[in-house]
mmCIF file of C-alpha atoms and ligand atoms in Angstrom:
data_model
loop_
_atom_site.group_PDB
_atom_site.id
_atom_site.type_symbol
_atom_site.label_atom_id
_atom_site.label_comp_id
_atom_site.label_asym_id
_atom_site.label_seq_id
_atom_site.Cartn_x
_atom_site.Cartn_y
_atom_site.Cartn_z
ATOM 1 C CA MET A 266 18.660 46.877 3.764
ATOM 2 C CA ARG A 267 21.505 44.860 5.342
ATOM 3 C CA PHE A 268 22.081 41.318 4.562
ATOM 4 C CA GLY A 269 20.450 39.683 7.775
ATOM 5 C CA THR A 270 17.312 41.816 7.185
ATOM 6 C CA LYS A 271 17.231 40.850 3.386
ATOM 7 C CA ALA A 272 17.516 37.312 4.336
ATOM 8 C CA ILE A 273 14.586 37.385 6.285
ATOM 9 C CA ARG A 274 12.399 40.063 4.352
ATOM 10 C CA ALA A 275 13.511 40.352 0.714
ATOM 11 C CA GLY A 276 10.713 38.471 -1.371
ATOM 12 C CA GLN A 277 9.298 37.023 1.923
ATOM 13 C CA GLU A 278 6.695 39.656 2.361
ATOM 14 C CA PRO A 279 3.497 38.383 4.155
ATOM 15 C CA ASP A 280 0.837 36.958 1.929
ATOM 16 C CA PRO A 281 -1.359 39.499 0.451
ATOM 17 C CA VAL A 282 -4.308 37.316 0.544
ATOM 18 C CA THR A 283 -4.175 35.806 3.928
ATOM 19 C CA GLY A 284 -1.617 37.707 5.896
ATOM 20 C CA SER A 285 0.404 34.752 6.258
ATOM 21 C CA VAL A 286 3.986 35.794 7.601
ATOM 22 C CA VAL A 287 5.296 32.834 5.754
ATOM 23 C CA VAL A 288 5.273 32.661 1.745
ATOM 24 C CA PRO A 289 2.765 29.892 1.066
ATOM 25 C CA ILE A 290 3.337 26.836 -1.115
ATOM 26 C CA TYR A 291 1.272 27.186 -3.941
ATOM 27 C CA MET A 292 0.748 23.997 -5.416
ATOM 28 C CA ALA A 293 -1.520 24.673 -8.336
ATOM 29 C CA SER A 294 -0.192 23.628 -11.870
ATOM 30 C CA THR A 295 -2.419 25.951 -13.546
ATOM 31 C CA TYR A 296 -4.441 29.408 -12.798
ATOM 32 C CA VAL A 297 -8.051 30.138 -13.661
ATOM 33 C CA MET A 298 -8.766 32.992 -16.267
ATOM 34 C CA ASP A 299 -12.037 35.170 -16.250
ATOM 35 C CA ARG A 300 -11.814 35.526 -20.020
ATOM 36 C CA VAL A 301 -9.692 33.835 -22.691
ATOM 37 C CA GLY A 302 -6.017 35.353 -22.362
ATOM 38 C CA GLU A 303 -6.972 37.509 -19.347
ATOM 39 C CA LEU A 304 -4.979 36.271 -16.396
ATOM 40 C CA LYS A 305 -6.358 37.139 -12.886
ATOM 41 C CA ALA A 306 -3.072 37.942 -11.148
ATOM 42 C CA GLY A 307 -0.541 37.400 -13.785
ATOM 43 C CA TRP A 308 -0.035 33.459 -13.050
ATOM 44 C CA GLU A 309 -0.782 31.195 -15.842
ATOM 45 C CA TYR A 310 0.887 27.803 -15.861
ATOM 46 C CA ALA A 311 3.408 26.798 -13.175
ATOM 47 C CA ARG A 312 6.410 25.962 -15.189
ATOM 48 C CA SER A 313 6.324 29.451 -16.602
ATOM 49 C CA GLY A 314 5.746 31.106 -12.968
ATOM 50 C CA ASN A 315 4.663 30.291 -9.464
ATOM 51 C CA PRO A 316 4.306 32.543 -6.652
ATOM 52 C CA THR A 317 6.377 30.604 -4.238
ATOM 53 C CA ARG A 318 9.273 30.373 -6.774
ATOM 54 C CA ALA A 319 8.864 33.985 -7.397
ATOM 55 C CA ALA A 320 9.473 34.664 -4.004
ATOM 56 C CA LEU A 321 12.597 32.635 -3.819
ATOM 57 C CA GLU A 322 13.905 34.225 -7.053
ATOM 58 C CA LYS A 323 13.295 37.614 -5.571
ATOM 59 C CA SER A 324 14.946 36.798 -2.446
ATOM 60 C CA ILE A 325 18.290 35.325 -4.036
ATOM 61 C CA ALA A 326 18.379 38.086 -6.445
ATOM 62 C CA ALA A 327 18.381 40.645 -3.520
ATOM 63 C CA LEU A 328 20.825 38.550 -1.396
ATOM 64 C CA GLU A 329 23.432 38.601 -4.569
ATOM 65 C CA ASN A 330 22.818 42.445 -4.918
ATOM 66 C CA GLY A 331 21.197 41.503 -8.472
ATOM 67 C CA GLU A 332 18.256 42.620 -10.209
ATOM 68 C CA TYR A 333 16.843 39.362 -11.656
ATOM 69 C CA GLY A 334 16.758 35.842 -9.918
ATOM 70 C CA LEU A 335 15.836 32.418 -11.538
ATOM 71 C CA ALA A 336 15.380 29.343 -9.634
ATOM 72 C CA PHE A 337 16.167 25.811 -10.966
ATOM 73 C CA ALA A 338 15.424 22.348 -10.224
ATOM 74 C CA SER A 339 19.212 21.850 -9.414
ATOM 75 C CA GLY A 340 22.510 23.644 -9.692
ATOM 76 C CA MET A 341 23.064 21.629 -12.913
ATOM 77 C CA ALA A 342 19.833 22.900 -14.281
ATOM 78 C CA ALA A 343 20.886 26.338 -13.673
ATOM 79 C CA GLU A 344 24.313 25.595 -15.461
ATOM 80 C CA THR A 345 22.377 24.133 -18.361
ATOM 81 C CA ALA A 346 20.429 27.344 -18.770
ATOM 82 C CA VAL A 347 23.547 29.609 -18.465
ATOM 83 C CA THR A 348 25.563 27.336 -20.963
ATOM 84 C CA SER A 349 22.690 27.640 -23.465
ATOM 85 C CA LEU A 350 23.951 31.140 -24.006
ATOM 86 C CA VAL A 351 26.700 29.705 -26.044
ATOM 87 C CA ARG A 352 26.176 28.424 -29.640
ATOM 88 C CA SER A 353 28.279 25.656 -31.486
ATOM 89 C CA GLY A 354 31.577 26.734 -32.460
ATOM 90 C CA GLU A 355 31.770 29.207 -29.598
ATOM 91 C CA HIS A 356 34.047 28.599 -26.670
ATOM 92 C CA ILE A 357 33.878 28.569 -22.653
ATOM 93 C CA LEU A 358 36.932 29.267 -20.800
ATOM 94 C CA ALA A 359 36.800 27.612 -17.346
ATOM 95 C CA THR A 360 39.170 27.597 -14.501
ATOM 96 C CA LYS A 361 40.926 24.326 -13.771
ATOM 97 C CA ASP A 362 39.505 24.327 -10.289
ATOM 98 C CA ILE A 363 35.908 23.428 -11.036
ATOM 99 C CA TYR A 364 33.056 21.327 -9.813
ATOM 100 C CA GLY A 365 33.032 17.778 -11.171
ATOM 101 C CA GLY A 366 29.633 18.090 -12.527
ATOM 102 C CA THR A 367 30.442 21.098 -14.435
ATOM 103 C CA PHE A 368 33.530 19.363 -15.840
ATOM 104 C CA ARG A 369 31.190 16.588 -17.173
ATOM 105 C CA LEU A 370 28.640 19.280 -18.544
ATOM 106 C CA LEU A 371 31.407 20.868 -20.602
ATOM 107 C CA ARG A 372 32.634 17.768 -21.961
ATOM 108 C CA HIS A 373 28.976 16.684 -23.017
ATOM 109 C CA LEU A 374 28.500 20.112 -24.706
ATOM 110 C CA ARG A 375 31.588 19.652 -26.812
ATOM 111 C CA GLU A 376 30.725 15.994 -27.743
ATOM 112 C CA LYS A 377 27.142 16.743 -28.552
ATOM 113 C CA TYR A 378 26.819 20.241 -29.690
ATOM 114 C CA GLN A 379 30.489 21.340 -30.713
ATOM 115 C CA ILE A 380 30.428 24.039 -27.976
ATOM 116 C CA GLU A 381 34.168 24.127 -27.469
ATOM 117 C CA HIS A 382 35.936 24.758 -23.806
ATOM 118 C CA SER A 383 39.283 24.833 -22.338
ATOM 119 C CA TYR A 384 40.786 25.234 -18.942
ATOM 120 C CA ALA A 385 43.476 27.667 -17.413
ATOM 121 C CA ASP A 386 44.941 28.241 -14.069
ATOM 122 C CA PHE A 387 42.998 31.425 -13.187
ATOM 123 C CA THR A 388 45.369 32.355 -10.477
ATOM 124 C CA ASP A 389 47.782 33.223 -13.380
ATOM 125 C CA LEU A 390 46.003 36.224 -15.171
ATOM 126 C CA ASP A 391 48.358 36.047 -18.062
ATOM 127 C CA GLN A 392 47.440 32.406 -18.496
ATOM 128 C CA LEU A 393 43.706 33.205 -18.422
ATOM 129 C CA GLU A 394 44.172 36.095 -20.896
ATOM 130 C CA GLN A 395 46.058 34.198 -23.344
ATOM 131 C CA ALA A 396 43.534 31.349 -23.371
ATOM 132 C CA LEU A 397 40.833 33.490 -24.300
ATOM 133 C CA THR A 398 39.858 33.197 -28.108
ATOM 134 C CA PRO A 399 37.873 35.463 -30.279
ATOM 135 C CA GLN A 400 35.126 32.647 -29.925
ATOM 136 C CA THR A 401 34.954 32.746 -25.979
ATOM 137 C CA ARG A 402 31.694 33.863 -24.885
ATOM 138 C CA LEU A 403 31.767 32.712 -21.272
ATOM 139 C CA VAL A 404 34.447 32.860 -18.533
ATOM 140 C CA TRP A 405 33.479 30.357 -16.029
ATOM 141 C CA MET A 406 35.073 30.220 -12.251
ATOM 142 C CA GLU A 407 34.538 29.383 -8.794
ATOM 143 C CA SER A 408 35.961 31.054 -5.746
ATOM 144 C CA PRO A 409 36.930 29.263 -3.295
ATOM 145 C CA SER A 410 36.851 26.353 -5.752
ATOM 146 C CA ASN A 411 35.562 22.779 -5.212
ATOM 147 C CA PRO A 412 37.412 20.833 -3.828
ATOM 148 C CA THR A 413 40.773 22.701 -3.858
ATOM 149 C CA LEU A 414 39.593 25.825 -2.179
ATOM 150 C CA VAL A 415 41.641 28.096 -4.539
ATOM 151 C CA VAL A 416 40.858 31.693 -4.278
ATOM 152 C CA VAL A 417 41.007 33.857 -7.589
ATOM 153 C CA ASP A 418 40.532 37.528 -8.226
ATOM 154 C CA ILE A 419 37.058 37.957 -9.279
ATOM 155 C CA ALA A 420 37.209 41.894 -10.245
ATOM 156 C CA ALA A 421 40.375 41.350 -12.281
ATOM 157 C CA ILE A 422 39.007 38.278 -14.179
ATOM 158 C CA ALA A 423 35.830 40.348 -14.853
ATOM 159 C CA ASP A 424 38.050 43.118 -16.467
ATOM 160 C CA ILE A 425 39.901 40.779 -18.581
ATOM 161 C CA ALA A 426 36.563 38.903 -19.677
ATOM 162 C CA HIS A 427 35.048 42.110 -20.589
ATOM 163 C CA ARG A 428 37.912 43.467 -22.431
ATOM 164 C CA HIS A 429 37.491 40.229 -24.680
ATOM 165 C CA SER A 430 33.745 40.691 -24.895
ATOM 166 C CA ALA A 431 33.127 37.730 -22.795
ATOM 167 C CA LEU A 432 30.738 37.129 -19.966
ATOM 168 C CA LEU A 433 31.888 36.217 -16.468
ATOM 169 C CA VAL A 434 29.991 33.571 -14.657
ATOM 170 C CA VAL A 435 30.812 32.994 -11.118
ATOM 171 C CA ASP A 436 29.641 29.700 -9.227
ATOM 172 C CA ASN A 437 29.293 31.222 -5.784
ATOM 173 C CA THR A 438 28.022 28.105 -4.237
ATOM 174 C CA PHE A 439 30.955 27.721 -1.865
ATOM 175 C CA ALA A 440 31.106 31.240 -0.477
ATOM 176 C CA SER A 441 27.382 31.846 -0.443
ATOM 177 C CA PRO A 442 26.186 35.686 -0.846
ATOM 178 C CA TYR A 443 26.661 36.187 2.807
ATOM 179 C CA LEU A 444 30.529 35.913 2.345
ATOM 180 C CA GLN A 445 30.877 37.304 -1.264
ATOM 181 C CA THR A 446 28.663 39.033 -3.819
ATOM 182 C CA PRO A 447 30.487 38.586 -7.429
ATOM 183 C CA LEU A 448 27.997 40.874 -9.189
ATOM 184 C CA ASP A 449 29.522 43.652 -7.074
ATOM 185 C CA LEU A 450 32.853 42.795 -8.202
ATOM 186 C CA GLY A 451 31.983 42.956 -12.010
ATOM 187 C CA ALA A 452 30.625 39.534 -12.615
ATOM 188 C CA ASP A 453 27.661 39.122 -15.061
ATOM 189 C CA ILE A 454 25.930 35.958 -13.696
ATOM 190 C CA VAL A 455 26.036 34.422 -10.433
ATOM 191 C CA LEU A 456 25.178 30.748 -10.062
ATOM 192 C CA HIS A 457 24.199 28.522 -7.079
ATOM 193 C CA SER A 458 23.726 25.024 -6.238
ATOM 194 C CA THR A 459 21.056 26.083 -3.542
ATOM 195 C CA THR A 460 21.396 22.471 -2.448
ATOM 196 C CA LYS A 461 24.302 23.520 -0.400
ATOM 197 C CA TYR A 462 24.525 26.581 1.907
ATOM 198 C CA ILE A 463 21.316 28.535 0.589
ATOM 199 C CA GLY A 464 19.137 25.397 1.254
ATOM 200 C CA GLY A 465 21.435 24.769 4.270
ATOM 201 C CA HIS A 466 19.770 21.679 5.755
ATOM 202 C CA SER A 467 20.649 18.754 3.232
ATOM 203 C CA ASP A 468 16.954 18.401 2.502
ATOM 204 C CA LEU A 469 16.581 19.617 -1.086
ATOM 205 C CA VAL A 470 18.081 19.814 -4.706
ATOM 206 C CA GLY A 471 17.952 23.251 -6.183
ATOM 207 C CA GLY A 472 19.936 25.925 -8.177
ATOM 208 C CA ALA A 473 19.710 29.636 -9.092
ATOM 209 C CA ALA A 474 21.132 32.207 -11.398
ATOM 210 C CA VAL A 475 21.190 36.097 -10.714
ATOM 211 C CA THR A 476 22.059 38.779 -13.050
ATOM 212 C CA ARG A 477 21.505 42.491 -13.472
ATOM 213 C CA ASP A 478 21.224 42.657 -17.126
ATOM 214 C CA PRO A 479 17.566 42.487 -18.411
ATOM 215 C CA ASP A 480 18.724 40.933 -21.674
ATOM 216 C CA LEU A 481 20.595 38.087 -20.200
ATOM 217 C CA TYR A 482 17.501 37.593 -17.838
ATOM 218 C CA GLU A 483 15.045 37.425 -20.684
ATOM 219 C CA ARG A 484 17.323 34.798 -22.407
ATOM 220 C CA LEU A 485 17.738 32.646 -19.394
ATOM 221 C CA TYR A 486 14.082 32.835 -18.385
ATOM 222 C CA ARG A 487 13.420 31.631 -21.865
ATOM 223 C CA TYR A 488 15.699 28.599 -21.296
ATOM 224 C CA GLN A 489 14.174 28.127 -17.854
ATOM 225 C CA ASN A 490 10.682 27.722 -19.412
ATOM 226 C CA ASP A 491 11.866 25.982 -22.538
ATOM 227 C CA PHE A 492 13.909 23.382 -20.944
ATOM 228 C CA GLY A 493 11.580 23.229 -17.876
ATOM 229 C CA GLY A 494 14.206 22.572 -15.089
ATOM 230 C CA VAL A 495 11.984 24.207 -12.473
ATOM 231 C CA PRO A 496 12.120 23.523 -8.823
ATOM 232 C CA SER A 497 8.840 22.388 -7.007
ATOM 233 C CA PRO A 498 6.923 24.960 -5.056
ATOM 234 C CA PHE A 499 7.845 22.962 -1.886
ATOM 235 C CA ASP A 500 11.563 23.000 -2.668
ATOM 236 C CA CYS A 501 11.419 26.827 -3.208
ATOM 237 C CA TRP A 502 9.550 27.078 0.228
ATOM 238 C CA LEU A 503 12.311 24.903 1.868
ATOM 239 C CA SER A 504 14.843 27.197 0.333
ATOM 240 C CA LEU A 505 13.205 30.300 1.530
ATOM 241 C CA ARG A 506 12.934 28.651 5.107
ATOM 242 C CA GLY A 507 16.752 27.973 4.662
ATOM 243 C CA ILE A 508 17.518 31.599 3.602
ATOM 244 C CA ARG A 509 15.974 33.167 6.824
ATOM 245 C CA THR A 510 18.902 31.686 8.776
ATOM 246 C CA LEU A 511 21.750 32.028 6.208
ATOM 247 C CA HIS A 512 23.725 34.754 7.859
ATOM 248 C CA VAL A 513 23.498 33.117 11.314
ATOM 249 C CA ARG A 514 24.480 29.642 9.888
ATOM 250 C CA MET A 515 27.435 31.019 7.799
ATOM 251 C CA GLU A 516 28.778 32.731 10.862
ATOM 252 C CA ALA A 517 28.838 29.466 12.805
ATOM 253 C CA HIS A 518 30.065 27.493 9.705
ATOM 254 C CA CYS A 519 33.122 30.133 9.530
ATOM 255 C CA ARG A 520 33.820 29.871 13.179
ATOM 256 C CA ASN A 521 33.824 25.969 13.431
ATOM 257 C CA ALA A 522 35.662 25.660 10.198
ATOM 258 C CA ARG A 523 38.303 28.013 11.401
ATOM 259 C CA ARG A 524 38.711 26.062 14.730
ATOM 260 C CA VAL A 525 38.855 22.558 12.819
ATOM 261 C CA ALA A 526 41.435 23.980 10.326
ATOM 262 C CA GLN A 527 43.652 25.175 12.777
ATOM 263 C CA PHE A 528 43.382 21.812 14.624
ATOM 264 C CA LEU A 529 44.216 19.816 11.446
ATOM 265 C CA GLU A 530 47.070 22.233 10.505
ATOM 266 C CA GLU A 531 48.943 21.065 13.769
ATOM 267 C CA HIS A 532 48.218 17.484 13.523
ATOM 268 C CA PRO A 533 51.121 15.332 12.759
ATOM 269 C CA LYS A 534 49.274 12.894 10.449
ATOM 270 C CA ILE A 535 48.072 15.805 8.206
ATOM 271 C CA GLU A 536 50.497 17.033 5.414
ATOM 272 C CA TRP A 537 48.613 20.153 4.417
ATOM 273 C CA VAL A 538 45.514 22.050 4.978
ATOM 274 C CA ARG A 539 43.781 24.304 2.433
ATOM 275 C CA TYR A 540 41.341 26.771 4.164
ATOM 276 C CA PRO A 541 41.199 30.400 2.910
ATOM 277 C CA GLY A 542 41.200 31.640 6.514
ATOM 278 C CA LEU A 543 44.499 30.314 7.463
ATOM 279 C CA PRO A 544 47.637 32.567 6.754
ATOM 280 C CA SER A 545 49.303 29.489 5.007
ATOM 281 C CA HIS A 546 46.780 29.496 2.339
ATOM 282 C CA PRO A 547 48.311 30.744 -0.829
ATOM 283 C CA GLN A 548 45.727 33.373 -1.448
ATOM 284 C CA HIS A 549 44.960 34.233 2.043
ATOM 285 C CA GLU A 550 45.443 37.984 1.372
ATOM 286 C CA LEU A 551 43.007 37.980 -1.675
ATOM 287 C CA ALA A 552 40.443 36.004 0.291
ATOM 288 C CA LYS A 553 40.663 38.743 3.253
ATOM 289 C CA GLU A 554 39.968 41.396 0.536
ATOM 290 C CA GLN A 555 37.426 39.621 -1.704
ATOM 291 C CA MET A 556 35.418 37.912 1.157
ATOM 292 C CA ARG A 557 33.848 39.305 4.194
ATOM 293 C CA HIS A 558 32.624 37.939 7.622
ATOM 294 C CA GLY A 559 34.691 34.823 7.172
ATOM 295 C CA PHE A 560 36.113 32.101 4.875
ATOM 296 C CA GLY A 561 33.247 29.451 4.729
ATOM 297 C CA GLY A 562 32.761 26.070 5.948
ATOM 298 C CA MET A 563 34.963 23.969 3.435
ATOM 299 C CA ILE A 564 38.408 22.483 4.162
ATOM 300 C CA ALA A 565 40.680 20.428 2.105
ATOM 301 C CA VAL A 566 43.469 18.270 3.698
ATOM 302 C CA GLY A 567 46.146 16.080 2.371
ATOM 303 C CA VAL A 568 46.605 13.029 4.774
ATOM 304 C CA LYS A 569 50.068 11.703 5.236
ATOM 305 C CA GLY A 570 50.628 8.079 4.144
ATOM 306 C CA GLY A 571 48.642 8.515 0.650
ATOM 307 C CA ALA A 572 45.390 7.366 -0.625
ATOM 308 C CA GLU A 573 44.642 4.543 1.791
ATOM 309 C CA CYS A 574 45.231 6.736 4.696
ATOM 310 C CA ALA A 575 42.858 9.245 3.419
ATOM 311 C CA ARG A 576 40.300 6.816 2.772
ATOM 312 C CA ARG A 577 40.580 5.420 6.267
ATOM 313 C CA LEU A 578 40.155 9.007 7.691
ATOM 314 C CA CYS A 579 36.895 9.280 5.664
ATOM 315 C CA GLU A 580 35.740 5.905 6.987
ATOM 316 C CA GLY A 581 36.638 6.405 10.556
ATOM 317 C CA THR A 582 34.785 9.478 11.744
ATOM 318 C CA LYS A 583 31.615 9.130 13.745
ATOM 319 C CA VAL A 584 30.287 12.645 13.931
ATOM 320 C CA PHE A 585 31.272 13.533 10.246
ATOM 321 C CA ASN A 586 29.131 11.372 7.993
ATOM 322 C CA LEU A 587 30.867 9.871 4.902
ATOM 323 C CA ALA A 588 28.882 11.514 1.977
ATOM 324 C CA GLU A 589 28.709 13.773 -1.064
ATOM 325 C CA SER A 590 27.449 17.332 -0.820
ATOM 326 C CA LEU A 591 28.131 20.071 1.620
ATOM 327 C CA GLY A 592 26.802 23.086 3.291
ATOM 328 C CA GLY A 593 24.272 21.439 5.654
ATOM 329 C CA ALA A 594 23.956 21.575 9.296
ATOM 330 C CA GLU A 595 25.545 18.315 9.643
ATOM 331 C CA SER A 596 29.226 17.834 9.028
ATOM 332 C CA LEU A 597 30.428 15.687 6.096
ATOM 333 C CA ILE A 598 33.775 14.205 4.951
ATOM 334 C CA GLY A 599 34.551 12.994 1.522
ATOM 335 C CA TYR A 600 37.174 11.726 -0.864
ATOM 336 C CA PRO A 601 37.091 13.662 -4.072
ATOM 337 C CA PRO A 602 39.190 11.379 -6.190
ATOM 338 C CA LEU A 603 36.476 8.575 -5.960
ATOM 339 C CA MET A 604 33.524 10.658 -5.096
ATOM 340 C CA SER A 605 32.762 14.244 -6.484
ATOM 341 C CA HIS A 606 35.645 14.144 -9.072
ATOM 342 C CA ALA A 607 35.515 10.453 -10.203
ATOM 343 C CA SER A 608 34.556 11.439 -13.638
ATOM 344 C CA MET A 609 38.255 12.839 -14.208
ATOM 345 C CA THR A 610 41.098 10.839 -15.178
ATOM 346 C CA ALA A 611 43.986 10.511 -12.699
ATOM 347 C CA GLU A 612 46.039 12.707 -15.054
ATOM 348 C CA GLU A 613 43.184 15.388 -14.990
ATOM 349 C CA ARG A 614 42.867 15.222 -11.279
ATOM 350 C CA ALA A 615 46.637 15.609 -10.809
ATOM 351 C CA TRP A 616 46.571 18.610 -13.306
ATOM 352 C CA CYS A 617 43.621 20.108 -11.439
ATOM 353 C CA GLY A 618 45.465 19.679 -8.054
ATOM 354 C CA ILE A 619 43.380 16.825 -6.575
ATOM 355 C CA PRO A 620 45.931 14.395 -5.199
ATOM 356 C CA ASP A 621 45.201 10.872 -4.169
ATOM 357 C CA ASN A 622 45.791 11.894 -0.442
ATOM 358 C CA MET A 623 43.026 14.560 -0.527
ATOM 359 C CA VAL A 624 40.070 14.774 1.866
ATOM 360 C CA ARG A 625 37.358 17.374 1.638
ATOM 361 C CA ILE A 626 35.546 18.286 4.705
ATOM 362 C CA SER A 627 32.434 20.326 4.896
ATOM 363 C CA VAL A 628 32.154 21.601 8.653
ATOM 364 C CA GLY A 629 28.657 21.800 9.958
ATOM 365 C CA LEU A 630 26.976 23.354 12.894
ATOM 366 C CA GLU A 631 27.703 20.907 15.690
ATOM 367 C CA ASP A 632 29.569 21.781 18.901
ATOM 368 C CA PRO A 633 33.303 22.374 17.368
ATOM 369 C CA ASP A 634 34.634 20.400 20.359
ATOM 370 C CA ASP A 635 32.860 17.290 19.337
ATOM 371 C CA LEU A 636 34.118 17.772 15.646
ATOM 372 C CA VAL A 637 37.709 18.228 16.831
ATOM 373 C CA ASP A 638 37.494 15.081 19.038
ATOM 374 C CA ASP A 639 35.909 13.153 16.138
ATOM 375 C CA LEU A 640 38.745 13.980 13.884
ATOM 376 C CA ALA A 641 41.326 13.352 16.585
ATOM 377 C CA ALA A 642 40.018 9.864 17.181
ATOM 378 C CA ALA A 643 39.616 9.076 13.442
ATOM 379 C CA LEU A 644 43.183 10.295 12.657
ATOM 380 C CA GLU A 645 44.649 8.106 15.645
ATOM 381 C CA ALA A 646 43.338 5.003 13.986
ATOM 382 C CA VAL A 647 44.557 6.066 10.414
HETATM 383 C C1 PLP B 206 26.961 20.882 -6.007
HETATM 384 C C2 PLP B 206 27.407 21.821 -6.816
HETATM 385 C C3 PLP B 206 26.989 22.133 -8.119
HETATM 386 C C4 PLP B 206 25.931 21.425 -8.730
HETATM 387 O O1 PLP B 206 24.499 21.611 -7.872
HETATM 388 P P1 PLP B 206 23.434 20.525 -7.997
HETATM 389 O O2 PLP B 206 22.582 21.070 -6.981
HETATM 390 O O3 PLP B 206 23.935 19.203 -7.367
HETATM 391 O O4 PLP B 206 22.915 20.321 -9.240
HETATM 392 C C5 PLP B 206 27.606 23.069 -9.036
HETATM 393 N N1 PLP B 206 28.587 23.626 -8.335
HETATM 394 C C6 PLP B 206 29.220 23.559 -7.109
HETATM 395 C C7 PLP B 206 30.383 24.430 -6.714
HETATM 396 C C8 PLP B 206 28.690 22.704 -6.338
HETATM 397 O O5 PLP B 206 28.991 22.305 -5.203
#
């Protein structure tokens, strides 16, 4: 099946009991047995398994061209399960362009459990290879990254990780499986904050992990069940509802973002624009090879005049809402240094390429003319 068909059909078969064309929300916490230990249809207790969640897990696995999907209560719950593959004394190597919450989680794992980590610039494959240690179990990356929109070579990094007996984990939240399927490029585990493009409507918090390896799946399933960070049946249902339009939404996100990026690139008050779809992006050629259909809905810009002007732009828009998060139908604007990446020190932000004049934009699905007009008016007042 092709992507658009999978988005609507995979895991979302009509309900075998009633014929409902939409997967029902099974709210039951427990399931009846006829005899001790004999389950009626395989369902026992809803933390361990739930039919609505199982449909979502099947759907996301299919979209990522994986074999096994696991849904979690949040992207961070998915990350907690995946980092549980690592023991004390072992090591995680992460790209320096990483989500602020992942940065905090890795710090916590070091302080509390002596799970070591270090960062490298994954656009420099030599630097990446030198940063691997015999203890490295996971190589952790995003592409495009949050909030710097850096694109790195997933296939080349998978090769290097495997040569050093490490697993490659790709956080595919920014691209969505419509634009990029990292398992096809050699990744071992794909992660999502389904809060973002997969849910797509800013009305849920969720996460997912997908793999092709039955052994990894068994271990991750155990962590999902043991830690219990599972999503509610209603949130699973909302995610499935979002997925049915993922391909259509992503097309519009890409189209609108290209338009907004081109507008900003020509604006005299904007110092630089980072959008993988622009020829000015340092990894534009790689993005063209590695991604399909388009380059996503996220843009980072540097505003001339520094932090004060960047904050004025964020506070001056009317259509774009000043808020955390991304990937919803409504356009959002944010200031990473004091919002998503506030847990970093100024030095850490500088090293990660998050300057004080950076503004991050999640381009939504409104009419692109209104989005451009709104930014033009806000920039006028900066
Ligand atoms: C939001 C986000 C996360 C965390 O997901 P939550 O659903 O907020 O827990 C992880 N990675 C990326 C790239 C994100 O944008």
